[in-house]
CSV table of C-alpha atoms in Angstrom, one decimal:
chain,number,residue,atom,x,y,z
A,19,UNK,CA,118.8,200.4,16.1
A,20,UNK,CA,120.9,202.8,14.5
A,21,UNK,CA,118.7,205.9,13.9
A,22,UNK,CA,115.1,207.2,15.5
A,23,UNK,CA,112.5,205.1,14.5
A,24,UNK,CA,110.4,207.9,14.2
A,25,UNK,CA,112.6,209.7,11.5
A,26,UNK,CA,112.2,206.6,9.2
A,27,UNK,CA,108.4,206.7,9.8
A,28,UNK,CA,108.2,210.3,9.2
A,29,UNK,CA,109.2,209.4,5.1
A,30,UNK,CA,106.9,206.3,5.2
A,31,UNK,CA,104.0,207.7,7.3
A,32,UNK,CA,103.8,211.2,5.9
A,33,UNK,CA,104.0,209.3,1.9
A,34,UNK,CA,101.3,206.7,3.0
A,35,UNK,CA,98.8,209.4,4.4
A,36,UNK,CA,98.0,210.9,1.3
A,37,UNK,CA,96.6,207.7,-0.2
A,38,UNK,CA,94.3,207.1,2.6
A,39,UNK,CA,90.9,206.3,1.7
A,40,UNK,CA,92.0,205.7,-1.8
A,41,UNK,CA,91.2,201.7,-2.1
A,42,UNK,CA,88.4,199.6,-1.8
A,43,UNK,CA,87.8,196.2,0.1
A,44,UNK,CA,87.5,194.4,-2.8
A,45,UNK,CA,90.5,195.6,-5.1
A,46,UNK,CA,93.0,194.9,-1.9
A,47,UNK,CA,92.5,191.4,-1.6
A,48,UNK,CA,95.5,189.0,-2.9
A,49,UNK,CA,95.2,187.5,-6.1
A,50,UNK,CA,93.7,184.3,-6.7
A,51,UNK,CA,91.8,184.7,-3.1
A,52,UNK,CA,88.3,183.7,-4.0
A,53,UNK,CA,89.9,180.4,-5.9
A,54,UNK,CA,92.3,179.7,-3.0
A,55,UNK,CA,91.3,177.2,0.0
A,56,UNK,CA,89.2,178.3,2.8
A,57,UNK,CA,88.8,175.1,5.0
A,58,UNK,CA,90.6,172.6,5.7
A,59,UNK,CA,88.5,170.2,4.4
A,60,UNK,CA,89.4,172.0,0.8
A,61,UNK,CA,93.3,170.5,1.1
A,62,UNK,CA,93.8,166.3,0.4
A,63,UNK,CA,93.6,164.3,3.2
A,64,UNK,CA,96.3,161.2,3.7
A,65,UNK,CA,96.3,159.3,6.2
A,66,UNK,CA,94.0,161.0,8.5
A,67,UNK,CA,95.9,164.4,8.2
A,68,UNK,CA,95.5,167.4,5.7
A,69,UNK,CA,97.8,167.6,3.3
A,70,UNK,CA,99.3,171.4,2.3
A,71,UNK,CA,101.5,171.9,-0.8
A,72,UNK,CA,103.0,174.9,0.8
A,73,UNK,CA,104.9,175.5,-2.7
A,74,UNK,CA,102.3,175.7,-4.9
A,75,UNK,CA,100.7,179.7,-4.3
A,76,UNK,CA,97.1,178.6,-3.9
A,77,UNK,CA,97.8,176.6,-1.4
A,78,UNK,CA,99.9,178.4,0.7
A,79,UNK,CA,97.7,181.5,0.7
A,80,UNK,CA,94.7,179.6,1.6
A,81,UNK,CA,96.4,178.4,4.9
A,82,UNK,CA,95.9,182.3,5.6
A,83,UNK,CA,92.5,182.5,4.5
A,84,UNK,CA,92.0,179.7,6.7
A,85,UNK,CA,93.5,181.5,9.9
A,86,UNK,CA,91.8,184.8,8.6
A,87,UNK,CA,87.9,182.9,9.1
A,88,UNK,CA,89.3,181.3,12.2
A,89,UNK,CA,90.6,184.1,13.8
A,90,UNK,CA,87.4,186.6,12.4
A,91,UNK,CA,85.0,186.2,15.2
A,92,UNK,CA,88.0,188.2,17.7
A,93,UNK,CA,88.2,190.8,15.7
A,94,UNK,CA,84.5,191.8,14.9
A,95,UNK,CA,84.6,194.1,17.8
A,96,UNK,CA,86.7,196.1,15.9
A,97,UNK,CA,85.1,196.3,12.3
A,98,UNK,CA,82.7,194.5,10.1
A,99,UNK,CA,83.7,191.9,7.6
A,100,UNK,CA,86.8,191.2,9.0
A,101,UNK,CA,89.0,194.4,7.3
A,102,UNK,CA,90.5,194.8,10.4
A,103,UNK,CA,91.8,191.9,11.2
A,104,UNK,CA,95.8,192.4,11.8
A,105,UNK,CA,96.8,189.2,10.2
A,106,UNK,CA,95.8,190.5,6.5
A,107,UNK,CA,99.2,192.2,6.6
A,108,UNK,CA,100.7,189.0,5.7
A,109,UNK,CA,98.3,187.5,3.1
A,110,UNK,CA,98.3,190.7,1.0
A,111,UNK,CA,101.8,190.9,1.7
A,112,UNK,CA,102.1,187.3,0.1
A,113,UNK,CA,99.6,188.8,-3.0
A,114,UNK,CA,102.1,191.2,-3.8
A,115,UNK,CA,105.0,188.9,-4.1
A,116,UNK,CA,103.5,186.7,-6.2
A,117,UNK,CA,101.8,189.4,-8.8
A,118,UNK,CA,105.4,190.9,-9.2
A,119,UNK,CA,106.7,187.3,-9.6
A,120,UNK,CA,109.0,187.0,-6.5
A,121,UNK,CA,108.0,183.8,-5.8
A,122,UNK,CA,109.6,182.5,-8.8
A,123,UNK,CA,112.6,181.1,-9.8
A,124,UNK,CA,115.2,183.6,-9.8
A,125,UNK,CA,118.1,181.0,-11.1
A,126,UNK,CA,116.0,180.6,-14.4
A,127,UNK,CA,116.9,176.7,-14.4
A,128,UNK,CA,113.4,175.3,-13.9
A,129,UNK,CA,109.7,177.3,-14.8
A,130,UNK,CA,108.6,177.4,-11.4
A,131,UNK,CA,106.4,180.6,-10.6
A,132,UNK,CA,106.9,182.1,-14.4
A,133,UNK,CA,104.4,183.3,-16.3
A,134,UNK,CA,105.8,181.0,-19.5
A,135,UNK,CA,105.6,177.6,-17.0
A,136,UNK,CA,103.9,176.8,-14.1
A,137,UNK,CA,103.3,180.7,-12.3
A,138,UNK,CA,101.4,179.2,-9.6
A,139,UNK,CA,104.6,177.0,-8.4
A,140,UNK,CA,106.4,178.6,-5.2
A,141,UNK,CA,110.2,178.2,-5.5
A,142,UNK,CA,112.5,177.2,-3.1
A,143,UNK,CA,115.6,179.0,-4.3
A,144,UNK,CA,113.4,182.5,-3.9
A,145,UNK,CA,114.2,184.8,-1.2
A,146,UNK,CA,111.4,186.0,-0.8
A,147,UNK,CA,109.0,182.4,-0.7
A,148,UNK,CA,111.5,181.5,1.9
A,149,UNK,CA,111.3,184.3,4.2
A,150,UNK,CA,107.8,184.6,3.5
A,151,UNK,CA,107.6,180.7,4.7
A,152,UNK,CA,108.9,182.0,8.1
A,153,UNK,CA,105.9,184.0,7.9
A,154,UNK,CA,102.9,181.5,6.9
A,155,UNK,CA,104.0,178.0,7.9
A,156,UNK,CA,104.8,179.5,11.7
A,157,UNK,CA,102.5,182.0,12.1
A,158,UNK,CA,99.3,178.9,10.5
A,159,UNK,CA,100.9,176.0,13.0
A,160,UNK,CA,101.2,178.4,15.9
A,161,UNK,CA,97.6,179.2,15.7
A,162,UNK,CA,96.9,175.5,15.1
A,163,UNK,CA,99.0,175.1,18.6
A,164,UNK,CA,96.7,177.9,20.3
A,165,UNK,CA,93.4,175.8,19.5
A,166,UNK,CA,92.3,178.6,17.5
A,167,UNK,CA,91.6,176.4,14.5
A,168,UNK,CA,89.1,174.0,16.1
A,169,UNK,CA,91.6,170.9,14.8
A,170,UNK,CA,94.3,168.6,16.6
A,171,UNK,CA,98.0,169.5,15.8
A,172,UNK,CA,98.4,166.0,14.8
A,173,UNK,CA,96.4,166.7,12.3
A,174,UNK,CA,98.0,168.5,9.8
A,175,UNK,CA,101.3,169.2,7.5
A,176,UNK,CA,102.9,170.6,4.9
A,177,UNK,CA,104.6,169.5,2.3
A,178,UNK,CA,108.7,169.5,2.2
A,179,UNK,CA,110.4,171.5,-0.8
A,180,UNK,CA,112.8,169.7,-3.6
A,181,UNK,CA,115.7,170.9,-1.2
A,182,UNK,CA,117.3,172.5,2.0
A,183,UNK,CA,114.9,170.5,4.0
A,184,UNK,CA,116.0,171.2,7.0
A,185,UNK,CA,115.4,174.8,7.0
A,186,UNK,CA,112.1,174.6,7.3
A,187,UNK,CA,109.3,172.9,9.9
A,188,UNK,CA,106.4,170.7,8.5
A,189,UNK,CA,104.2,170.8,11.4
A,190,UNK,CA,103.6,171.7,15.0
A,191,UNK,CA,105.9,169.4,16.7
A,192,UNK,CA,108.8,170.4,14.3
A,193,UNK,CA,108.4,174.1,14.1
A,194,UNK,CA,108.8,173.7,17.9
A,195,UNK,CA,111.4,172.0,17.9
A,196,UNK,CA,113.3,173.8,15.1
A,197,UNK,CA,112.6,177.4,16.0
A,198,UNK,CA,111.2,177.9,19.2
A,199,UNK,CA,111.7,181.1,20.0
A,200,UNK,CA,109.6,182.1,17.2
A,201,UNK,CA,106.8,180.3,18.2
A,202,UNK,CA,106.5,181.3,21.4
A,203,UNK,CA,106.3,184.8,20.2
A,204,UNK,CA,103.2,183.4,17.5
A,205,UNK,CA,101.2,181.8,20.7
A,206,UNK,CA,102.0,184.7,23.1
A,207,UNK,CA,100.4,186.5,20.2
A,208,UNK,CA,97.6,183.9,19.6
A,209,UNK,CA,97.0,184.0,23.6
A,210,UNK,CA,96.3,187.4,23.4
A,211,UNK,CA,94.0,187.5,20.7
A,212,UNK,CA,91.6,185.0,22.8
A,213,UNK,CA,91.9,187.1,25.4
A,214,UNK,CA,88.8,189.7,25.5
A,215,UNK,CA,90.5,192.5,27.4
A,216,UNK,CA,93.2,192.8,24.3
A,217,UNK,CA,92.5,196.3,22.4
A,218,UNK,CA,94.2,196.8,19.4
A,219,UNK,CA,97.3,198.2,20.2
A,220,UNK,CA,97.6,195.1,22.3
A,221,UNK,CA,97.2,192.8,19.9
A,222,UNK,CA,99.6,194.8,17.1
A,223,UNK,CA,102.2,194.8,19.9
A,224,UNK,CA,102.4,191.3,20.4
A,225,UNK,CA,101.8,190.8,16.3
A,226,UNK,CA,104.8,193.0,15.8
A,227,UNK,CA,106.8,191.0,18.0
A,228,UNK,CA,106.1,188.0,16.5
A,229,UNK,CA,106.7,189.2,13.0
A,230,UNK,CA,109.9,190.7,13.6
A,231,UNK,CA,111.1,186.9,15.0
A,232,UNK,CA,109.9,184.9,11.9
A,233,UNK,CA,112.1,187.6,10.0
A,234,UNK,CA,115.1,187.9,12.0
A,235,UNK,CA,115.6,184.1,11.9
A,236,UNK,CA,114.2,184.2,8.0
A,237,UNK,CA,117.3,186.8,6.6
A,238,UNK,CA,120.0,185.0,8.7
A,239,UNK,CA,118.7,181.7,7.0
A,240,UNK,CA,118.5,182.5,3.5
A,241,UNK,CA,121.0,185.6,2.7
A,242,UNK,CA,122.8,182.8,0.7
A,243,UNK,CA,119.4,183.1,-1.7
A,244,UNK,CA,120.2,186.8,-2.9
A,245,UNK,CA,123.1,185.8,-4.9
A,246,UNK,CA,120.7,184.9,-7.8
A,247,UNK,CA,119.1,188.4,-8.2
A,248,UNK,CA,120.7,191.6,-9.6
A,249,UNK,CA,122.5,194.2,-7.1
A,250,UNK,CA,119.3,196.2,-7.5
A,251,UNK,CA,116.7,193.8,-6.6
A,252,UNK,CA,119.0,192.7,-3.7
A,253,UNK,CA,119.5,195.8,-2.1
A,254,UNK,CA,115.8,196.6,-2.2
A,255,UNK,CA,115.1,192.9,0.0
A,256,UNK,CA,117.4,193.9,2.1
A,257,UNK,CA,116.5,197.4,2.5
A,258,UNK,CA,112.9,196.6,2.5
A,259,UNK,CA,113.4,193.7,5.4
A,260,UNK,CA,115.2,196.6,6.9
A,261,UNK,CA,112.3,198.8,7.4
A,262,UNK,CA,110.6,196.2,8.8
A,263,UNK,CA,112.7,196.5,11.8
A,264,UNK,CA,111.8,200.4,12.0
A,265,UNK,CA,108.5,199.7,11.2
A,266,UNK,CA,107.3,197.5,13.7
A,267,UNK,CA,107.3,199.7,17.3
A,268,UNK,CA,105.2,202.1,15.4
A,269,UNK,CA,102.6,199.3,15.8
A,270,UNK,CA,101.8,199.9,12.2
A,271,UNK,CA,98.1,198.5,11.7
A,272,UNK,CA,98.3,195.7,9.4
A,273,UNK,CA,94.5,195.6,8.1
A,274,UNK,CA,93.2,194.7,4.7
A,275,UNK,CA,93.1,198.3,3.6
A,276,UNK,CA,95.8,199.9,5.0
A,277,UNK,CA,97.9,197.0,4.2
A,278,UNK,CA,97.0,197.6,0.9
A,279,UNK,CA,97.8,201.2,0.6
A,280,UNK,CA,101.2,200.6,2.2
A,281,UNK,CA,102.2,198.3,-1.0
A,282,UNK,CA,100.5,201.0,-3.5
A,283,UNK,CA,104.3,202.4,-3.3
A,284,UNK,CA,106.3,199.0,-3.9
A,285,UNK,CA,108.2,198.0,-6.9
A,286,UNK,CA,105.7,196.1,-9.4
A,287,UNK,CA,108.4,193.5,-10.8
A,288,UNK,CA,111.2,192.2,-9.6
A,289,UNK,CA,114.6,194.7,-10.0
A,290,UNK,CA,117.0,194.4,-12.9
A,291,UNK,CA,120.2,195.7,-13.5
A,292,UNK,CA,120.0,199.3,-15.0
A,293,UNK,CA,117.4,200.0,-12.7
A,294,UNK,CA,117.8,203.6,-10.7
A,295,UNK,CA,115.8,205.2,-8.7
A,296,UNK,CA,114.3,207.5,-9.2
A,297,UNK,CA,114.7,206.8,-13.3
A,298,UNK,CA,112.6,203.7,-13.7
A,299,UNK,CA,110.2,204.7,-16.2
A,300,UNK,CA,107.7,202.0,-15.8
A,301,UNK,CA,107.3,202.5,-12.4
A,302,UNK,CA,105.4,205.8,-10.9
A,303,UNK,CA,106.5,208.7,-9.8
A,304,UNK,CA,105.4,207.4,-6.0
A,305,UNK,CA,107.1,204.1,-6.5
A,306,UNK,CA,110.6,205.5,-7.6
A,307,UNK,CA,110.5,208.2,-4.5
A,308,UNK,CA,109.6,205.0,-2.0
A,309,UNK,CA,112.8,203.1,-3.6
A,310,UNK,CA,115.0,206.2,-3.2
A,311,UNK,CA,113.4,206.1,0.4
A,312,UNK,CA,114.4,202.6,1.4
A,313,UNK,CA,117.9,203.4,0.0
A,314,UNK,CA,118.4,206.5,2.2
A,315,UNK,CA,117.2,204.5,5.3
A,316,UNK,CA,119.7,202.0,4.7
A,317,UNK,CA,122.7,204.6,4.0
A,318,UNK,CA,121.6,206.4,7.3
A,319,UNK,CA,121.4,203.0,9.0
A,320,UNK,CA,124.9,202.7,8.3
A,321,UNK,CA,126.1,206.5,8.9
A,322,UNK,CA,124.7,206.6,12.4
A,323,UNK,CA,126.3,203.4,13.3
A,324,UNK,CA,129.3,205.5,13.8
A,325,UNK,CA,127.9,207.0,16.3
A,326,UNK,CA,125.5,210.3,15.0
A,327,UNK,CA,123.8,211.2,18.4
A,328,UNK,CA,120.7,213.0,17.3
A,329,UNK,CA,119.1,213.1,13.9
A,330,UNK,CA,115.6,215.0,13.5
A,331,UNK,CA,114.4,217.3,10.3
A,332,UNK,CA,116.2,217.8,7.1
A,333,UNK,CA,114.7,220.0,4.1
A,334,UNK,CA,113.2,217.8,1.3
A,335,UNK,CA,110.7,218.6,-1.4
A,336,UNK,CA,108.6,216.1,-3.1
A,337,UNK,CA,106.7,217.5,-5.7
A,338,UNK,CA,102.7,215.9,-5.3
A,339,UNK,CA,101.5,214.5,-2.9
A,340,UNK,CA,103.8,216.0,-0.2
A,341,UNK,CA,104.4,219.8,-0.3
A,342,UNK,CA,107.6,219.5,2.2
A,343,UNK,CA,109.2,217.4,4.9
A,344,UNK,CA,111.6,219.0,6.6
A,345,UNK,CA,114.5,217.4,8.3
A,346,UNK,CA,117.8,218.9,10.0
A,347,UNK,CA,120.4,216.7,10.9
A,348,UNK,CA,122.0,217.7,13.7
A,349,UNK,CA,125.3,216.2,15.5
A,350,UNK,CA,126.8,217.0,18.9
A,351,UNK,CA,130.5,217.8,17.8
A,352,UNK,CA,132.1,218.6,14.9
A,353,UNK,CA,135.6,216.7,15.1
A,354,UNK,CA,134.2,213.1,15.6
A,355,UNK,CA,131.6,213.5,12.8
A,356,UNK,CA,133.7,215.3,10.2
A,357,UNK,CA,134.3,211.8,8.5
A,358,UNK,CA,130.9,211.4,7.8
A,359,UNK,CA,130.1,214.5,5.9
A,360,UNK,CA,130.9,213.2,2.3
A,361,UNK,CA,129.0,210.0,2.3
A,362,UNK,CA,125.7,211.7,4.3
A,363,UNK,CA,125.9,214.3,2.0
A,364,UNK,CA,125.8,211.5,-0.6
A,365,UNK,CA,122.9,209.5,0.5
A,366,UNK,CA,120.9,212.9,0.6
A,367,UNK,CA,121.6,214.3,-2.4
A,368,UNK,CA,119.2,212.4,-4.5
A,369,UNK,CA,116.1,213.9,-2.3
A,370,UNK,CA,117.1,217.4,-3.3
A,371,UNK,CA,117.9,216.8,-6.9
A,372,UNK,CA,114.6,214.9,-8.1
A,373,UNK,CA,114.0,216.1,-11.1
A,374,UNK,CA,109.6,217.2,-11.4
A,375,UNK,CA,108.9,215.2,-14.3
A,376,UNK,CA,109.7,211.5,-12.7
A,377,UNK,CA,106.5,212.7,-10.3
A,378,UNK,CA,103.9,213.5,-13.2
A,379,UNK,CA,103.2,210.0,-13.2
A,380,UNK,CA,102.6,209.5,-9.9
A,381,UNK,CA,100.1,208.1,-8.3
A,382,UNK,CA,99.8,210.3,-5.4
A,383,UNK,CA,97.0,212.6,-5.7
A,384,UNK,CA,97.7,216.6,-5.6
């Protein structure tokens, strides 16, 4: 990794923090949860198997509600009704992309996923369905593998999409046989949620790992896909699946709630061109600063590569919310990091210059 992870979740923890406690259970459940299938027995049956349309949106978030019930009784000991269950991260995750419409066509040639056609349909040709199937079909048939889900991995499949077929697996056998790497890190994962001496940070570690496989294989397989979106909305995948990477050893809890509260801060439609953070004027105050954020991660993530041996606290002011973080870049050497003072002086710029009235919309409480 380029930078300390602990800088990048400095911006993101310290932001997050003051919208603790803010949400309830039942606004930070995906949409369409209640209608979406809960048991297998709700998905059609051919030939002796269940049948899941894994690119139609109801369907493919019930194959999480499914593992969420199955998985429920092994996290009880850790909260009631399920809420801390660490495999909500990706259902709500999945929520959000499909209430900003990332899950629809972003070539414009067919209605799939738009409000005007058929919004429940799951296209192939969007980045994020496809990464996100890296993150649902692997993560349902892994736990299918584990014997979690009380049924016979002969029993069930997906469906295939209208193209690029063989990028994707369509059951147990071929998910293991296609990436399997990636599943063994889903059933050492599985293995350890069975197991009763797991504690939490156990179980997140071994969640992280997993999650950071699916993805790594996910962005290599589909960078082709971000050709069809503006620079803007691009930038932010990438910087976003970036993040991810930081994000991960901090063993970030991915519950219902805090899950939630992590997306408060996420762009509520896709990116067009003339959008700038932090000048988006439908978006809050919160929202713009978390773009500007994800942008300044990346830029450092680039910087450092060139060898910046020690970043900790530079000065930066954000109006509500946050009264200060403070960080102060420090490099050993002057001669070798000379080059790098115009573009890092760049990427910071934009944190000092926020102007206070993008943040009177903000969602952050004072």
């Amino acid at each position: 990794m380029a930078f300390s992870l602990s800088w990048a979740c400095v911006i993101f923890g310290c932001i997050f923090a003051s919208l603790a406690g803010t949400s309830s259970i039942s606004e930070a459940y995906p949409p369409l949860w209640k209608e979406s299938p809960g048991q297998f027995s709700d998905y059609n049956v051919e030939n002796g198997k269940y049948i899941i349309n894994v690119w139609h949106y109801p369907e493919r978030l019930g194959t999480y509600k499914i593992l969420l019930n199955k998985t429920a009784k092994y996290f009880e000991k850790f909260a009631p009704e399920n809420e801390q269950n660490i495999l909500w991260g990706l259902a709500v995750q999945h929520g959000w992309q499909y209430h900003t419409g990332r899950l629809a066509d972003p070539t414009q040639t067919t209605d799939c996923g738009h409000e005007s056609g058929d919004h429940l349909c799951i296209s192939v040709d969007s980045w994020s369905a496809d990464i996100n199937y890296y993150l649902s079909a692997m993560p349902f048939f892994a736990a299918v593998d584990s014997g979690i889900m009380g049924i016979s991995s002969d029993n069930v499949t997906v469906l295939p999409p209208s193209k690029d077929q063989m990028s994707f697996c369509y059951n147990v056998s071929s998910c293991h046989s296609s990436f399997p790497e990636v599943m063994k890190k889903w059933n050492e994962f599985y293995q350890h949620v069975k197991s009763n001496s797991s504690n939490c940070d156990d179980l997140l570690k071994y969640l992280w790992a997993a999650h950071v496989s699916s993805l790594e294989v996910a962005r290599k397989n589909f960078h082709n896909r971000l050709k069809y979106y503006s620079k803007q909305e691009a930038d932010f995948e990438r910087n976003w699946a970036l993040f991810v990477d930081y994000l991960a050893p901090s063993l970030f809890p991915t519950t219902l709630i805090r899950t939630h509260e992590f997306q408060e801060g996420l762009p509520t439609r896709v990116l067009v061109s003339g959008d700038r953070a932090p000048f988006i004027k439908d978006f809050t105050g919160f929202q713009n600063t978390i773009l500007l954020a994800l942008n300044f991660i990346q830029k450092m993530h680039e910087y450092t590569a060139l060898e910046i041996t020690s970043l900790k606290w530079i000065s930066l002011n954000i109006n509500q919310g946050i009264d200060k973080f403070e960080f102060l870049l420090e490099a050993a050497g002057e001669g070798q990091f000379s080059c790098l003072l115009q573009p890092l002086e760049a990427a910071l710029i934009p944190w000092f210059m926020v102007p206070s009235f993008i943040f009177e919309t903000s969602s952050i409480a004072p």
